[in-house]
GROMACS .gro file of C-alpha atoms in nm:
model
  369
    1MET     CA    1   1.638   0.627   2.873
    2LEU     CA    2   1.818   0.374   2.643
    3GLY     CA    3   2.187   0.407   2.646
    4THR     CA    4   2.451   0.459   2.917
    5ARG     CA    5   2.513   0.833   3.060
    6HIS     CA    6   2.862   0.966   3.030
    7GLN     CA    7   3.013   1.123   3.365
    8ASN     CA    8   3.170   1.411   3.181
    9GLN     CA    9   2.950   1.712   3.112
   10SER     CA   10   3.014   2.024   2.898
   11ARG     CA   11   3.034   2.356   3.081
   12ASN     CA   12   2.912   2.692   2.949
   13ALA     CA   13   3.072   3.031   2.989
   14ASP     CA   14   2.971   3.068   3.361
   15GLY     CA   15   3.083   2.707   3.440
   16ASP     CA   16   2.765   2.573   3.501
   17SER     CA   17   2.637   2.240   3.315
   18ASP     CA   18   2.387   2.284   3.066
   19VAL     CA   19   2.449   1.962   2.832
   20ASP     CA   20   2.426   1.610   2.923
   21GLU     CA   21   2.574   1.362   2.699
   22PHE     CA   22   2.438   0.998   2.646
   23SER     CA   23   2.549   0.724   2.413
   24ALA     CA   24   2.309   0.488   2.270
   25PRO     CA   25   2.341   0.169   2.059
   26LEU     CA   26   2.302   0.194   1.698
   27LEU     CA   27   2.058  -0.040   1.503
   28ILE     CA   28   2.237  -0.155   1.204
   29ASP     CA   29   2.129  -0.369   0.919
   30ASN     CA   30   2.418  -0.586   0.750
   31ASP     CA   31   2.177  -0.779   0.535
   32PRO     CA   32   2.178  -0.591   0.198
   33ASP     CA   33   1.839  -0.779   0.092
   34SER     CA   34   1.678  -0.624   0.374
   35ARG     CA   35   1.695  -0.278   0.210
   36ILE     CA   36   1.474  -0.383  -0.053
   37GLN     CA   37   1.147  -0.219  -0.051
   38HIS     CA   38   0.834  -0.426  -0.128
   39GLY     CA   39   0.534  -0.309  -0.328
   40SER     CA   40   0.237  -0.495  -0.449
   41ILE     CA   41  -0.024  -0.410  -0.738
   42ARG     CA   42  -0.351  -0.629  -0.739
   43VAL     CA   43  -0.573  -0.579  -1.047
   44CYS     CA   44  -0.914  -0.722  -1.101
   45THR     CA   45  -1.004  -0.611  -1.450
   46SER     CA   46  -1.388  -0.768  -1.450
   47ARG     CA   47  -1.694  -0.630  -1.366
   48PHE     CA   48  -2.059  -0.766  -1.326
   49TRP     CA   49  -2.193  -0.986  -1.064
   50PHE     CA   50  -2.128  -1.328  -1.258
   51ASN     CA   51  -1.739  -1.223  -1.245
   52TYR     CA   52  -1.762  -1.240  -0.848
   53ARG     CA   53  -1.482  -1.483  -0.830
   54HIS     CA   54  -1.221  -1.248  -0.998
   55ILE     CA   55  -1.290  -0.979  -0.725
   56ALA     CA   56  -1.237  -1.278  -0.466
   57ASN     CA   57  -0.921  -1.382  -0.622
   58THR     CA   58  -0.792  -1.040  -0.601
   59LEU     CA   59  -0.890  -0.973  -0.218
   60ALA     CA   60  -0.758  -1.311  -0.129
   61ILE     CA   61  -0.428  -1.239  -0.262
   62TYR     CA   62  -0.457  -0.883  -0.081
   63ARG     CA   63  -0.515  -1.029   0.247
   64THR     CA   64  -0.233  -1.273   0.221
   65VAL     CA   65   0.044  -1.005   0.164
   66LYS     CA   66  -0.088  -0.799   0.430
   67ARG     CA   67  -0.066  -1.075   0.664
   68LEU     CA   68   0.289  -1.139   0.544
   69GLY     CA   69   0.372  -0.792   0.638
   70ILE     CA   70   0.337  -0.560   0.320
   71PRO     CA   71   0.136  -0.250   0.464
   72ASP     CA   72  -0.148  -0.082   0.271
   73SER     CA   73   0.090   0.209   0.197
   74ASN     CA   74   0.268  -0.016  -0.025
   75ILE     CA   75  -0.020  -0.182  -0.190
   76ILE     CA   76  -0.200  -0.067  -0.503
   77LEU     CA   77  -0.543  -0.233  -0.514
   78MET     CA   78  -0.764  -0.201  -0.841
   79LEU     CA   79  -1.128  -0.363  -0.818
   80ALA     CA   80  -1.337  -0.297  -1.116
   81ASP     CA   81  -1.656  -0.353  -0.927
   82ASP     CA   82  -1.792  -0.361  -0.568
   83MET     CA   83  -1.909  -0.700  -0.501
   84ALA     CA   84  -1.948  -0.638  -0.125
   85CYS     CA   85  -2.239  -0.392  -0.204
   86ASN     CA   86  -2.373  -0.539  -0.497
   87PRO     CA   87  -2.762  -0.574  -0.442
   88ARG     CA   88  -2.755  -0.958  -0.540
   89ASN     CA   89  -2.490  -1.024  -0.249
   90LYS     CA   90  -2.672  -1.218   0.019
   91HIS     CA   91  -2.410  -1.116   0.253
   92PRO     CA   92  -2.396  -0.724   0.236
   93GLY     CA   93  -2.065  -0.563   0.296
   94ALA     CA   94  -1.863  -0.921   0.281
   95VAL     CA   95  -1.705  -1.109   0.009
   96PHE     CA   96  -1.596  -1.481   0.047
   97SER     CA   97  -1.349  -1.708  -0.149
   98HIS     CA   98  -1.493  -2.036   0.004
   99PRO     CA   99  -1.856  -2.157   0.030
  100ASN     CA  100  -1.809  -2.219   0.402
  101HIS     CA  101  -1.817  -1.833   0.461
  102GLU     CA  102  -1.561  -1.861   0.746
  103VAL     CA  103  -1.328  -1.568   0.628
  104ASP     CA  104  -1.472  -1.250   0.495
  105ILE     CA  105  -1.168  -1.136   0.269
  106TYR     CA  106  -1.338  -0.793   0.218
  107GLY     CA  107  -1.347  -0.731   0.600
  108ASP     CA  108  -1.324  -0.396   0.780
  109ASN     CA  109  -0.990  -0.272   0.659
  110VAL     CA  110  -0.972  -0.301   0.290
  111GLU     CA  111  -0.833  -0.023   0.116
  112VAL     CA  112  -0.935   0.014  -0.241
  113ASP     CA  113  -0.718   0.252  -0.434
  114TYR     CA  114  -0.883   0.239  -0.793
  115ARG     CA  115  -1.254   0.144  -0.814
  116GLY     CA  116  -1.522   0.067  -1.067
  117TYR     CA  117  -1.476   0.286  -1.390
  118GLU     CA  118  -1.115   0.414  -1.249
  119VAL     CA  119  -0.989   0.063  -1.344
  120THR     CA  120  -0.881   0.126  -1.702
  121VAL     CA  121  -0.588   0.030  -1.911
  122GLU     CA  122  -0.485   0.406  -1.933
  123ASN     CA  123  -0.484   0.452  -1.555
  124PHE     CA  124  -0.282   0.120  -1.495
  125ILE     CA  125  -0.009   0.212  -1.745
  126ARG     CA  126   0.004   0.561  -1.589
  127LEU     CA  127   0.042   0.393  -1.240
  128ILE     CA  128   0.322   0.162  -1.315
  129THR     CA  129   0.499   0.410  -1.536
  130GLY     CA  130   0.478   0.699  -1.290
  131ARG     CA  131   0.300   0.923  -1.548
  132VAL     CA  132  -0.016   1.019  -1.327
  133MET     CA  133  -0.182   1.335  -1.333
  134PRO     CA  134  -0.027   1.597  -1.088
  135ASP     CA  135  -0.334   1.597  -0.854
  136THR     CA  136  -0.326   1.221  -0.813
  137PRO     CA  137  -0.317   1.152  -0.441
  138ARG     CA  138  -0.042   0.977  -0.299
  139SER     CA  139  -0.240   0.666  -0.230
  140LYS     CA  140  -0.295   0.620  -0.603
  141ARG     CA  141   0.063   0.656  -0.703
  142LEU     CA  142   0.330   0.366  -0.714
  143LEU     CA  143   0.621   0.519  -0.514
  144THR     CA  144   0.889   0.271  -0.580
  145ASP     CA  145   1.276   0.292  -0.689
  146ASP     CA  146   1.543   0.066  -0.798
  147LYS     CA  147   1.549  -0.109  -0.470
  148SER     CA  148   1.180  -0.214  -0.468
  149ASN     CA  149   1.057  -0.560  -0.532
  150ILE     CA  150   0.706  -0.551  -0.683
  151LEU     CA  151   0.437  -0.818  -0.708
  152PHE     CA  152   0.178  -0.785  -0.985
  153TYR     CA  153  -0.114  -1.009  -0.971
  154LEU     CA  154  -0.372  -0.973  -1.251
  155THR     CA  155  -0.708  -1.158  -1.287
  156GLY     CA  156  -0.981  -1.138  -1.526
  157HIS     CA  157  -1.098  -1.254  -1.877
  158GLY     CA  158  -0.845  -1.282  -2.139
  159GLY     CA  159  -0.715  -1.446  -2.441
  160GLU     CA  160  -0.368  -1.499  -2.643
  161ASP     CA  161  -0.170  -1.182  -2.566
  162PHE     CA  162  -0.467  -0.968  -2.402
  163LEU     CA  163  -0.645  -0.915  -2.091
  164LYS     CA  164  -0.987  -0.752  -2.087
  165PHE     CA  165  -1.063  -0.443  -1.868
  166GLN     CA  166  -1.416  -0.394  -1.766
  167ASP     CA  167  -1.533  -0.600  -2.064
  168ALA     CA  168  -1.500  -0.284  -2.287
  169GLU     CA  169  -1.118  -0.245  -2.373
  170GLU     CA  170  -0.803  -0.457  -2.375
  171ILE     CA  171  -0.437  -0.440  -2.258
  172ASN     CA  172  -0.202  -0.674  -2.471
  173SER     CA  173   0.121  -0.824  -2.381
  174TYR     CA  174   0.318  -0.563  -2.588
  175ASP     CA  175   0.157  -0.299  -2.367
  176ILE     CA  176   0.284  -0.452  -2.047
  177ALA     CA  177   0.643  -0.527  -2.187
  178ASP     CA  178   0.683  -0.169  -2.302
  179ALA     CA  179   0.550  -0.049  -1.950
  180PHE     CA  180   0.788  -0.268  -1.772
  181SER     CA  181   1.058  -0.136  -2.000
  182GLN     CA  182   0.990   0.210  -1.913
  183MET     CA  183   0.981   0.121  -1.527
  184TRP     CA  184   1.344  -0.024  -1.554
  185GLU     CA  185   1.465   0.283  -1.761
  186LYS     CA  186   1.316   0.501  -1.495
  187LYS     CA  187   1.463   0.282  -1.206
  188ARG     CA  188   1.122   0.209  -1.059
  189TYR     CA  189   1.196  -0.149  -0.950
  190ASN     CA  190   1.467  -0.401  -0.858
  191GLU     CA  191   1.284  -0.725  -0.929
  192ILE     CA  192   0.917  -0.783  -1.061
  193MET     CA  193   0.736  -1.103  -0.995
  194PHE     CA  194   0.434  -1.108  -1.250
  195MET     CA  195   0.162  -1.348  -1.160
  196ILE     CA  196  -0.156  -1.364  -1.386
  197ASP     CA  197  -0.482  -1.578  -1.366
  198THR     CA  198  -0.666  -1.585  -1.691
  199CYS     CA  199  -0.733  -1.794  -2.009
  200GLN     CA  200  -0.404  -1.826  -2.206
  201ALA     CA  201  -0.231  -1.657  -1.918
  202ASN     CA  202   0.132  -1.745  -2.018
  203SER     CA  203   0.098  -1.552  -2.344
  204MET     CA  204   0.094  -1.226  -2.156
  205PHE     CA  205   0.424  -1.267  -2.040
  206SER     CA  206   0.575  -1.390  -2.356
  207LYS     CA  207   0.700  -1.051  -2.498
  208PHE     CA  208   0.894  -0.944  -2.180
  209LYS     CA  209   1.217  -0.811  -2.250
  210SER     CA  210   1.320  -0.619  -1.933
  211PRO     CA  211   1.578  -0.762  -1.682
  212ASN     CA  212   1.461  -0.911  -1.334
  213ILE     CA  213   1.126  -1.028  -1.425
  214LEU     CA  214   0.998  -1.358  -1.278
  215SER     CA  215   0.662  -1.447  -1.437
  216ILE     CA  216   0.399  -1.724  -1.355
  217GLY     CA  217   0.083  -1.797  -1.536
  218SER     CA  218  -0.236  -2.011  -1.500
  219SER     CA  219  -0.256  -2.161  -1.838
  220ARG     CA  220  -0.088  -2.235  -2.169
  221VAL     CA  221  -0.181  -2.074  -2.512
  222GLY     CA  222  -0.488  -2.229  -2.601
  223GLU     CA  223  -0.605  -2.348  -2.248
  224SER     CA  224  -0.880  -2.182  -2.035
  225SER     CA  225  -0.857  -2.103  -1.669
  226TYR     CA  226  -1.126  -2.263  -1.468
  227SER     CA  227  -1.318  -2.165  -1.162
  228TYR     CA  228  -1.349  -2.352  -0.845
  229PHE     CA  229  -1.597  -2.395  -0.553
  230HIS     CA  230  -1.986  -2.316  -0.640
  231ASP     CA  231  -2.152  -2.135  -0.371
  232ALA     CA  232  -2.523  -2.209  -0.352
  233ASP     CA  233  -2.607  -1.897  -0.146
  234LEU     CA  234  -2.448  -1.683  -0.403
  235GLY     CA  235  -2.552  -1.881  -0.704
  236LEU     CA  236  -2.205  -1.871  -0.851
  237THR     CA  237  -1.848  -1.971  -0.820
  238VAL     CA  238  -1.638  -1.794  -0.558
  239ILE     CA  239  -1.246  -1.848  -0.671
  240ASP     CA  240  -1.053  -1.967  -0.959
  241ARG     CA  241  -0.849  -2.294  -0.959
  242PHE     CA  242  -0.529  -2.155  -1.000
  243THR     CA  243  -0.552  -1.884  -0.735
  244TYR     CA  244  -0.689  -2.122  -0.508
  245VAL     CA  245  -0.397  -2.366  -0.517
  246ASN     CA  246  -0.190  -2.061  -0.449
  247LEU     CA  247  -0.360  -1.938  -0.155
  248LYS     CA  248  -0.372  -2.291  -0.007
  249TYR     CA  249   0.005  -2.305  -0.026
  250PHE     CA  250   0.055  -1.924   0.089
  251GLU     CA  251  -0.174  -1.990   0.414
  252ASP     CA  252   0.098  -2.217   0.545
  253ILE     CA  253   0.394  -1.963   0.544
  254ASP     CA  254   0.492  -1.699   0.753
  255MET     CA  255   0.720  -1.389   0.708
  256GLN     CA  256   1.017  -1.604   0.805
  257SER     CA  257   0.943  -1.880   0.568
  258ARG     CA  258   1.236  -2.011   0.330
  259SER     CA  259   0.990  -2.160   0.076
  260SER     CA  260   1.091  -2.079  -0.289
  261PHE     CA  261   0.909  -2.040  -0.584
  262SER     CA  262   1.009  -2.385  -0.708
  263ASP     CA  263   0.851  -2.539  -0.394
  264LEU     CA  264   0.535  -2.358  -0.479
  265TYR     CA  265   0.535  -2.471  -0.835
  266SER     CA  266   0.591  -2.833  -0.729
  267THR     CA  267   0.241  -2.819  -0.558
  268TYR     CA  268   0.073  -2.732  -0.878
  269ASP     CA  269  -0.183  -3.030  -0.958
  270THR     CA  270  -0.308  -2.995  -1.305
  271LYS     CA  271  -0.604  -3.231  -1.215
  272ILE     CA  272  -0.707  -2.971  -0.969
  273ILE     CA  273  -0.600  -2.692  -1.172
  274LYS     CA  274  -0.734  -2.825  -1.513
  275SER     CA  275  -0.479  -2.637  -1.714
  276ASN     CA  276  -0.095  -2.628  -1.727
  277PRO     CA  277   0.057  -2.334  -1.540
  278GLY     CA  278   0.392  -2.201  -1.667
  279TYR     CA  279   0.670  -1.993  -1.546
  280ASP     CA  280   0.944  -1.771  -1.732
  281THR     CA  281   1.277  -1.680  -1.592
  282ARG     CA  282   1.462  -1.595  -1.889
  283HIS     CA  283   1.523  -1.233  -1.801
  284PHE     CA  284   1.558  -1.309  -1.424
  285LYS     CA  285   1.901  -1.328  -1.274
  286ARG     CA  286   1.833  -1.556  -0.955
  287ARG     CA  287   1.742  -1.945  -0.973
  288PHE     CA  288   1.390  -2.032  -0.960
  289ASP     CA  289   1.460  -2.259  -0.664
  290GLN     CA  290   1.670  -2.027  -0.475
  291THR     CA  291   1.411  -1.729  -0.520
  292LEU     CA  292   1.195  -1.707  -0.174
  293LEU     CA  293   0.833  -1.626  -0.179
  294THR     CA  294   0.861  -1.366   0.078
  295ASP     CA  295   1.114  -1.193  -0.148
  296PHE     CA  296   0.776  -1.061  -0.310
  297LEU     CA  297   0.501  -1.168  -0.089
  298GLY     CA  298   0.614  -1.033   0.240
  299ALA     CA  299   0.816  -0.761   0.414
  300VAL     CA  300   1.035  -0.830   0.732
  301ALA     CA  301   1.228  -0.553   0.909
  302LYS     CA  302   1.560  -0.669   0.995
  303ALA     CA  303   1.785  -0.506   1.264
  304GLU     CA  304   2.091  -0.590   1.464
  305ILE     CA  305   2.200  -0.424   1.783
  306THR     CA  306   2.570  -0.307   1.803
  307GLU     CA  307   2.779  -0.161   2.073
  308LYS     CA  308   2.882   0.151   1.857
  309SER     CA  309   2.717   0.462   2.006
  310TYR     CA  310   2.660   0.826   1.919
  311PRO     CA  311   2.606   1.120   2.157
  312LEU     CA  312   2.283   1.239   2.241
  313GLN     CA  313   2.252   1.577   2.387
  314ARG     CA  314   1.984   1.730   2.618
  315ASN     CA  315   1.982   2.101   2.685
  316ILE     CA  316   1.883   2.223   3.030
  317THR     CA  317   1.713   2.552   3.047
  318ARG     CA  318   1.798   2.727   3.364
  319ASP     CA  319   1.566   3.013   3.505
  320THR     CA  320   1.888   3.216   3.591
  321SER     CA  321   2.037   3.193   3.256
  322LYS     CA  322   1.999   3.496   3.027
  323THR     CA  323   1.848   3.274   2.743
  324GLY     CA  324   1.578   3.124   2.954
  325SER     CA  325   1.521   3.495   3.109
  326ASN     CA  326   1.484   3.649   2.759
  327THR     CA  327   1.260   3.374   2.637
  328ALA     CA  328   1.030   3.405   2.939
  329LYS     CA  329   1.024   3.798   2.889
  330VAL     CA  330   0.926   3.750   2.513
  331ARG     CA  331   0.663   3.502   2.616
  332CYS     CA  332   0.514   3.735   2.866
  333GLY     CA  333   0.540   4.006   2.654
  334THR     CA  334   0.353   3.841   2.371
  335ALA     CA  335   0.084   3.709   2.611
  336SER     CA  336   0.032   4.073   2.760
  337VAL     CA  337  -0.005   4.230   2.399
  338GLY     CA  338  -0.264   3.955   2.304
  339ASN     CA  339  -0.455   4.011   2.611
  340ALA     CA  340  -0.462   4.384   2.553
  341ILE     CA  341  -0.578   4.349   2.199
  342MET     CA  342  -0.846   4.096   2.322
  343TYR     CA  343  -0.970   4.345   2.571
  344ILE     CA  344  -0.997   4.646   2.318
  345LEU     CA  345  -1.186   4.432   2.075
  346TYR     CA  346  -1.422   4.309   2.317
  347HIS     CA  347  -1.526   4.678   2.425
  348ILE     CA  348  -1.544   4.792   2.075
  349CYS     CA  349  -1.780   4.510   2.000
  350LEU     CA  350  -1.991   4.590   2.313
  351LEU     CA  351  -2.014   4.954   2.210
  352ALA     CA  352  -2.127   4.853   1.887
  353LEU     CA  353  -2.419   4.649   2.032
  354ILE     CA  354  -2.527   4.936   2.242
  355LEU     CA  355  -2.521   5.175   1.966
  356LEU     CA  356  -2.718   4.945   1.745
  357TYR     CA  357  -2.959   4.899   2.026
  358LEU     CA  358  -3.014   5.270   2.058
  359CYS     CA  359  -3.068   5.309   1.692
  360ALA     CA  360  -3.349   5.055   1.679
  361THR     CA  361  -3.518   5.197   1.973
  362CYS     CA  362  -3.514   5.556   1.811
  363PHE     CA  363  -3.631   5.399   1.481
  364PHE     CA  364  -3.932   5.203   1.634
  365PHE     CA  365  -4.021   5.524   1.856
  366ASN     CA  366  -4.020   5.768   1.583
  367ASN     CA  367  -4.233   5.530   1.358
  368GLY     CA  368  -4.504   5.468   1.634
  369VAL     CA  369  -4.422   5.100   1.631
   0.00000   0.00000   0.00000
């Protein structure tokens, strides 16, 4: 038993002790930042086999945030296609982001919340603004509040001020800016980190006006976002350059890391990425070099043991007490009634079977069968 037992005991009306008191230490968190809830939304908007790398981008980031402590219950994963089960996949049930095939980023415990044709602009907007249908299951809802730090990661094909969904519709920068404005008014976030890997990605956060949003994109207006690592087995590329550079840095951090976004940004090599990433802190209250990656990528439970205590009471039921006696009588009475009912039903069923047998015998006898 955790805690120290007090010597004093309370007495009931008969003078017998029926309650033991214990004291237990309280777990108190004095760090206000640790009360922040972490959420994560991963969206791959591309389908078709030749866009394999976009699925791999999303799953690789998904795997990273899970490793850093964010549970699946706080992650919304949207994949516009199922590459793991695609008939062209030489490795059924697996997805790789590197041609060495050492790490299956699809794995055995991936939880896809929106799949295939569920990944639409409408569902995305409904999800983040909280305007989902009443019958939407809990796993497909973004259950955040004004204490939530949310990481958005989007990847796919896009252009200046737009991102394609399913190669059939588009979401533009104004749509996302308006959705974030609704989120802020509805107190659905504390801070947002918006990361996007697509062509002309930086244009997608140019219209943001809501407070507490930090944005990072893979390319300037007029620039493309390029793929990396061609896999001869699969016959296509398996990851994008910008996402690869980020993942390479993320793999070296843990939940206790003090690395900032400034540290991450300093590792961006345009010779590898082949584009010019950008970031936007216009509406973010904290400095770029003082904002930790784990403020969005990870979740750490912090607790402090204190000597303060509170009483724990344990009731001791005595056979000689009136309460215990009455309880026993009620239980016995209930059991007796139940047994009697079962006994009567049994004999009724038995009698019915006998009558049915007799009727059948008479019928066959009279008809000469």
